[in-house]
CSV table of C-alpha atoms in Angstrom, one decimal:
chain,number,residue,atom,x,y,z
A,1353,UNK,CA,175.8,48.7,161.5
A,1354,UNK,CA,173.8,46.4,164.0
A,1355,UNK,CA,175.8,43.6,165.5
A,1356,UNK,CA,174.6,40.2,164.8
A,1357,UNK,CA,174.2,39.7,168.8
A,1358,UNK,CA,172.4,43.1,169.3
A,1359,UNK,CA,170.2,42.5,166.4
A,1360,UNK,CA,169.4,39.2,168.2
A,1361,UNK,CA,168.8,40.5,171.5
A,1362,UNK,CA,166.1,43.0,169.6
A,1363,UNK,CA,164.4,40.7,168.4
A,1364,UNK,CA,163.5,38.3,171.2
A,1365,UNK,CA,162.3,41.3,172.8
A,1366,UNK,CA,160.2,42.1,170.0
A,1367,UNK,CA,159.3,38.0,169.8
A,1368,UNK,CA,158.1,38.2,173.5
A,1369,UNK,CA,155.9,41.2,173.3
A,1370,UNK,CA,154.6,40.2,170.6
A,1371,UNK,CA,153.5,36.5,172.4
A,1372,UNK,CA,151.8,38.9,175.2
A,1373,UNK,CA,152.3,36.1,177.9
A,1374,UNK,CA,150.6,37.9,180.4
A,1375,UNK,CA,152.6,38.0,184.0
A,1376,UNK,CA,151.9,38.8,188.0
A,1377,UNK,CA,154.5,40.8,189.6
A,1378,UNK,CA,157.1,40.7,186.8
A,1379,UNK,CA,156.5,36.7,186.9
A,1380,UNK,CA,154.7,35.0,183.9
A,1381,UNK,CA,152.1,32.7,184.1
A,1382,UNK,CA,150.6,30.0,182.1
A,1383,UNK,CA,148.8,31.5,179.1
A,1384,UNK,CA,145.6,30.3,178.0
A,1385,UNK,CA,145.1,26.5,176.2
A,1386,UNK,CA,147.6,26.2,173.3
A,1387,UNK,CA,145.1,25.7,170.0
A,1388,UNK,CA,147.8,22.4,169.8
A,1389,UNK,CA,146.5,21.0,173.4
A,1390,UNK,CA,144.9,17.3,172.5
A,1391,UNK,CA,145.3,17.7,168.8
A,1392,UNK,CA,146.4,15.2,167.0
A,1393,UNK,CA,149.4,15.9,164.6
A,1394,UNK,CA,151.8,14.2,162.2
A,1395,UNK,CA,155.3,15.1,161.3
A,1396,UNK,CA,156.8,13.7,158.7
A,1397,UNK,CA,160.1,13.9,157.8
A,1398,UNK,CA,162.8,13.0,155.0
A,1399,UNK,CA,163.8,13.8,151.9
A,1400,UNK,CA,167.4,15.7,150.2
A,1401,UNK,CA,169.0,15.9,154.0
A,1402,UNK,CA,170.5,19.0,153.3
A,1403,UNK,CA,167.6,21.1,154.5
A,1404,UNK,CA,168.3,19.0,157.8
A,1405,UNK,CA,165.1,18.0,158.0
A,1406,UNK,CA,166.3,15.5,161.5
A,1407,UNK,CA,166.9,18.5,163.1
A,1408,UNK,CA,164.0,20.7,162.2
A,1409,UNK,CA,161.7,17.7,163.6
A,1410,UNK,CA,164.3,18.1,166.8
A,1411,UNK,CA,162.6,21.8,167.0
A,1412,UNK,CA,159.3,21.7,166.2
A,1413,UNK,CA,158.0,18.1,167.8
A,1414,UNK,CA,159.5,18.5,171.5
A,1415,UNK,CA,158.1,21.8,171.0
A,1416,UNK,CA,154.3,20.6,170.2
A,1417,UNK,CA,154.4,18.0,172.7
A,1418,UNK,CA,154.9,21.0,174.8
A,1419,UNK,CA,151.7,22.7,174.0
A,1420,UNK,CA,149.8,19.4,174.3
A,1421,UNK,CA,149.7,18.6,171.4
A,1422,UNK,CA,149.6,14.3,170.6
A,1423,UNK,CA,152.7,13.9,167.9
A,1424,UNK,CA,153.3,11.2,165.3
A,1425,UNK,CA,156.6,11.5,163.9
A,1426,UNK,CA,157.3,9.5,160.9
A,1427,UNK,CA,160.2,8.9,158.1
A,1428,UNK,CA,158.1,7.6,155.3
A,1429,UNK,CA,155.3,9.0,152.9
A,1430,UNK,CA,153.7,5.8,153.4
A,1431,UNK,CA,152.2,6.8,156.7
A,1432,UNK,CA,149.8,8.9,154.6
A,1433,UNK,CA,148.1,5.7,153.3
A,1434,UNK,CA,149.0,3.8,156.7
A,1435,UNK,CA,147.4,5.7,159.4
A,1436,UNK,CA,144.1,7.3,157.5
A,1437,UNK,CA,145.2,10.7,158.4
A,1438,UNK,CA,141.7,12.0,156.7
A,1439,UNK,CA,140.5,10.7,159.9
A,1440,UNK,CA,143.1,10.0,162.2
A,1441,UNK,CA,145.0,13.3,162.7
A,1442,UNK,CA,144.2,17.4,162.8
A,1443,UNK,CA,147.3,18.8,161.2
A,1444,UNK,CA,150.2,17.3,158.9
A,1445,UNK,CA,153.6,18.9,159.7
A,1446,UNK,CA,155.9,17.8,156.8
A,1447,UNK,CA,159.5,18.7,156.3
A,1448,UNK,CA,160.4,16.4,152.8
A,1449,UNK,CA,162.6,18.5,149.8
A,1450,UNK,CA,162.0,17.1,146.2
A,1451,UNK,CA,162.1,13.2,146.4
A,1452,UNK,CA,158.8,10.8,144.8
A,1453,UNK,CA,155.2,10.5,146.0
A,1454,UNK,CA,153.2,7.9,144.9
A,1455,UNK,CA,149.8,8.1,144.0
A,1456,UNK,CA,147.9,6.7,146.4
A,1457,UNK,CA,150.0,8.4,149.1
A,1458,UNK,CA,149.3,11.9,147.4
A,1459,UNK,CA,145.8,10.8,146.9
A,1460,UNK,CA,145.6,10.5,150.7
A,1461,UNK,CA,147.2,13.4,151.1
A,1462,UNK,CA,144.9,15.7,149.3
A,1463,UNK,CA,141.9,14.4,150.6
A,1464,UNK,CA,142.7,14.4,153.6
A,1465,UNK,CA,143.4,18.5,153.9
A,1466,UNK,CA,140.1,18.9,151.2
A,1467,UNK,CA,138.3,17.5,154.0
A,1468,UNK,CA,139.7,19.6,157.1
A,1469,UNK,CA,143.2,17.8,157.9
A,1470,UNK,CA,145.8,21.5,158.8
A,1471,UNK,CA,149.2,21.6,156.4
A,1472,UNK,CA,152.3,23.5,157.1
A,1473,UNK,CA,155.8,23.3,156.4
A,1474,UNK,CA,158.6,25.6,155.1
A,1475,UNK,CA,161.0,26.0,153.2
A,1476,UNK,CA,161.8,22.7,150.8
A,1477,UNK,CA,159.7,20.6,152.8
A,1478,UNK,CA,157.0,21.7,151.7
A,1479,UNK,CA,157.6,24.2,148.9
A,1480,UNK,CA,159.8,22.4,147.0
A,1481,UNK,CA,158.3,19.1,147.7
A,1482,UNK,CA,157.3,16.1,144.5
A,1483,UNK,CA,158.3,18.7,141.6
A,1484,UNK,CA,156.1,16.3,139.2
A,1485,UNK,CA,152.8,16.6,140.8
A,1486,UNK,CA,151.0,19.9,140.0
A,1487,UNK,CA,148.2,19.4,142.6
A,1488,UNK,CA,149.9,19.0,145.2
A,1489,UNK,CA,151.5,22.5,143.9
A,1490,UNK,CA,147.6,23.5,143.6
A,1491,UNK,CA,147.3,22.8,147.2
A,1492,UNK,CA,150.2,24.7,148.9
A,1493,UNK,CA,149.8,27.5,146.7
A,1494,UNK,CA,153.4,28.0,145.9
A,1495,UNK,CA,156.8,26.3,144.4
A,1496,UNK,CA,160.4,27.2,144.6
A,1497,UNK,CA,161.9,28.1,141.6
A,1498,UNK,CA,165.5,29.9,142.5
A,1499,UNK,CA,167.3,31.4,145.2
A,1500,UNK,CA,169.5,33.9,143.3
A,1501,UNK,CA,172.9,33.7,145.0
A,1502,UNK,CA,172.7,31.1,147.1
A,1503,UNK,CA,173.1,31.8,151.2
A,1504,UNK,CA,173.0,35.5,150.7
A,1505,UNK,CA,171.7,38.5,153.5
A,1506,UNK,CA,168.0,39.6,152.9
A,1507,UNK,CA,165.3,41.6,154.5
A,1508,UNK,CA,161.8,40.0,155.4
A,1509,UNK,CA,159.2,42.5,155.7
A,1510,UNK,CA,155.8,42.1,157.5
A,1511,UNK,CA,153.0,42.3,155.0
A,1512,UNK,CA,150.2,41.4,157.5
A,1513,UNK,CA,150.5,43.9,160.6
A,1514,UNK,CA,147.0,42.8,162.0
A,1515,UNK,CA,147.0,38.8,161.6
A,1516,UNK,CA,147.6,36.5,164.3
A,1517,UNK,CA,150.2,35.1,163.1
A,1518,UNK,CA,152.9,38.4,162.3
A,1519,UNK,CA,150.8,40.7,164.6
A,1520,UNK,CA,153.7,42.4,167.1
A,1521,UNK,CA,156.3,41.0,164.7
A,1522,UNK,CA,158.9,43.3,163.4
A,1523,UNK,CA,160.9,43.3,159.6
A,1524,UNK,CA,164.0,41.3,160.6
A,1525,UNK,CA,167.4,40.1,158.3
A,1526,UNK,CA,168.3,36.4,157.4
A,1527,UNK,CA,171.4,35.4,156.1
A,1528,UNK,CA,170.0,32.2,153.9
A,1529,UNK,CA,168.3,31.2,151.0
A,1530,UNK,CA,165.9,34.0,149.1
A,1531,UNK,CA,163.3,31.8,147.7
A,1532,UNK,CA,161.9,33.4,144.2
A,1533,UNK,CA,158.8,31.3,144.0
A,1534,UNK,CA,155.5,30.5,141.7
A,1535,UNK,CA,152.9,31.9,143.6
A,1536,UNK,CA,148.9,31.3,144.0
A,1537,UNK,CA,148.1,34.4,143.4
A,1538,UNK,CA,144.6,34.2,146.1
A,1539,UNK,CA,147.1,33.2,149.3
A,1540,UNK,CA,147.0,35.4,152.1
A,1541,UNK,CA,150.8,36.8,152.1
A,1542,UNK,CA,152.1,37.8,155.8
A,1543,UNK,CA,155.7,38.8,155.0
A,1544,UNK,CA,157.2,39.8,151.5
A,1545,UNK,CA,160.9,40.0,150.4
A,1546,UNK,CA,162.2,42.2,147.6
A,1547,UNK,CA,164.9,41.2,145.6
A,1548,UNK,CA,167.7,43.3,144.2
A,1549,UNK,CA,169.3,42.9,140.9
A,1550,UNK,CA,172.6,41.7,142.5
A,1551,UNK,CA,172.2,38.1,141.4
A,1552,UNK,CA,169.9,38.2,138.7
A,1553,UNK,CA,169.5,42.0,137.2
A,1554,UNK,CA,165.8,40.9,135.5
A,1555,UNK,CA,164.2,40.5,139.1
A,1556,UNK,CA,165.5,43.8,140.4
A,1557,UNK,CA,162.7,45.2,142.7
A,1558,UNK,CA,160.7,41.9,142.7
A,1559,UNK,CA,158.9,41.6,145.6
A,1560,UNK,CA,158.3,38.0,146.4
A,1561,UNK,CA,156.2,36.1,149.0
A,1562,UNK,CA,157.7,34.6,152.0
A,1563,UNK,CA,154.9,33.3,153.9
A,1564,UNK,CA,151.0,32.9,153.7
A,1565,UNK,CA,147.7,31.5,154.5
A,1566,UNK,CA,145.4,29.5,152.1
A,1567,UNK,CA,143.0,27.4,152.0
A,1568,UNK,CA,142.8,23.8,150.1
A,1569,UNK,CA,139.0,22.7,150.1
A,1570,UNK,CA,138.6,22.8,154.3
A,1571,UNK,CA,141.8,22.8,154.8
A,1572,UNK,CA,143.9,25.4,156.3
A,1573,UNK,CA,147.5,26.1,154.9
A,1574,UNK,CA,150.7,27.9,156.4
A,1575,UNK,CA,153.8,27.9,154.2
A,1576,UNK,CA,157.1,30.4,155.3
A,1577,UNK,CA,160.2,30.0,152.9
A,1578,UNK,CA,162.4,30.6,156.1
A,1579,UNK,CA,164.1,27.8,157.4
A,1580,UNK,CA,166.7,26.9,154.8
A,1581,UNK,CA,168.8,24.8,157.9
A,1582,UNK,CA,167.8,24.2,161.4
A,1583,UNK,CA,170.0,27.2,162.3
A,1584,UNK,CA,167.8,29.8,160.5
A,1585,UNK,CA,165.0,29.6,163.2
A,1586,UNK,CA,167.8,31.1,165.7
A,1587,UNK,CA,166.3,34.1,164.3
A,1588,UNK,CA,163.3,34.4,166.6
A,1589,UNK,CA,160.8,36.0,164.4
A,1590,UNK,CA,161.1,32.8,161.7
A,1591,UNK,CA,161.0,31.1,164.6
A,1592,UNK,CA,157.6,32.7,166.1
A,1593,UNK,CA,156.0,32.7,162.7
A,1594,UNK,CA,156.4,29.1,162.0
A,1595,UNK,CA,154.9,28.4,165.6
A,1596,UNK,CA,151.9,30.6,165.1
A,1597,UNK,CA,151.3,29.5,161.5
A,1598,UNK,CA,151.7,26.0,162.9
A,1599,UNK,CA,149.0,27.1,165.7
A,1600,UNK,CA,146.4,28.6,163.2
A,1601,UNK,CA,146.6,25.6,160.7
A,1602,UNK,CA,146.2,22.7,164.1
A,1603,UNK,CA,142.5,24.6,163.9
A,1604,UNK,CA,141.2,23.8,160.3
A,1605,UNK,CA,138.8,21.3,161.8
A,1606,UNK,CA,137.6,23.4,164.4
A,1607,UNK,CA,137.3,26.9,163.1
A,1608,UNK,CA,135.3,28.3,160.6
A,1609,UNK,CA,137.0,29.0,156.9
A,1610,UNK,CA,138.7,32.7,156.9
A,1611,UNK,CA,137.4,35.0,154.0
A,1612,UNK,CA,140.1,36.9,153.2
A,1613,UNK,CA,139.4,36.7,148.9
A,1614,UNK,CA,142.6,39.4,147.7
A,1615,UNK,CA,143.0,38.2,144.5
A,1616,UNK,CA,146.4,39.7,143.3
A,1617,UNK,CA,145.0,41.1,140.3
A,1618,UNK,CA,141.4,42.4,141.6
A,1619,UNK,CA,142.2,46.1,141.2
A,1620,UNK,CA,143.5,45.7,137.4
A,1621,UNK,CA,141.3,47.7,135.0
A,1622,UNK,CA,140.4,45.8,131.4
């Protein structure tokens, strides 16, 4: 059995290569432009607390300002009607479980990304986020439903061997929440996870999405369903594949639309 500190030490070996920082004489050297250098992004943050939401933004923000990247961090939903983020700001970072939009602030919201404005999140703050408002579930492309069995030890696979953003990455364990989810059927899915029957015996075998791509109008889209508490992204592939997918969505304004069309169904015969 792998030790939790040698499966660890795996992995950020396998989270560096996979970066490909490229290095002089055994030194590395500053990469290339981060996509996030001059962008404009807004994280907003709040919700059920017990997806530690204060402490994700203590990850993620100090790590954007890092790259460049020009951060408003804000505690309310009203900021989307406040600070005409259609116009204002390239990418929305939001990390808010369950609790109420309004409609003018999830007006703003949608147009906004229809228009070009990035979206990520994870977890509840994103995929479990207004359970009332369908098109907002239209526009992430997916909504937790269970997590058979609570914290519980589970295997994330790579999907997506050849996409930016889980090229180089390995299959790696989490000991957390194992989101069963509704699921857009047209996302791009990086990384699956299949469930056993342990917890629920009618879902044995199920293999379930646990990150993806989509689009929303012109607006790009990164979910992952890692990230249940701050801790999780100690696991340095969540970690890495919430950065990139954060990095690929800061570029909806500025890339051309992926065509990636794999309807889930297309190879179904009548």
């Amino acid at each position: 059995m792998v030790s939790r500190r040698s499966f660890i030490s795996k992995s950020a070996v396998v989270t560096a290569a996979a970066m490909a920082v490229p290095s002089v004489f055994g030194q590395n050297i500053a990469p290339v432009d981060s996509p996030l250098k001059g962008k404009k992004v807004l994280f907003v943050w709040g919700g059920w607390m017990g997806h530690e939401p204060d402490k994700c933004r203590d990850i993620f923000v100090p790590w954007m300002k890092s790259e460049g990247a020009d951060v408003t961090v804000s505690d309310t939903l009203a900021s989307y009607v406040n600070l005409d983020i259609k116009n204002n700001f390239d990418l929305i970072v939001q990390a808010w479980t369950m609790g109420t939009i309004e409609g003018e602030q999830e007006k703003a919201l949608l147009e906004a990304v229809k228009n070009g404005t990035g979206l990520t999140g994870w977890h509840g703050g994103l995929g479990d986020s207004f359970r009332n408002n369908t098109e907002y579930h239209f526009m992430v492309g997916g909504q937790w439903v269970a997590h058979p069995g609570g914290v519980i030890d589970y295997r994330v696979n790579i999907a997506d061997h050849s996409d930016p953003v889980t090229r180089g990455v390995s299959d790696f364990d989490m000991h957390s929440e194992e989101y069963y989810m509704h699921v857009d059927p047209n996302v791009k899915v990086l990384a699956t996870t299949t469930f056993t029957g342990k917890y629920a015996d009618w879902i044995d075998g199920c293999v379930m999405p646990v990150a993806w791509k989509k689009m929303y109008g012109k607006g790009r889209i990164f979910y992952s369903s890692l990230g249940h508490v701050a801790s999780d992204f100690n696991i340095p592939q969540a970690l890495e594949i919430q950065k990139r997918g954060i990095l690929w969505a800061c570029m909806s304004k500025y890339a051309p639309a992926e065509s990636w069309k794999e309807p889930m169904y297309k190879n179904l015969k009548k």
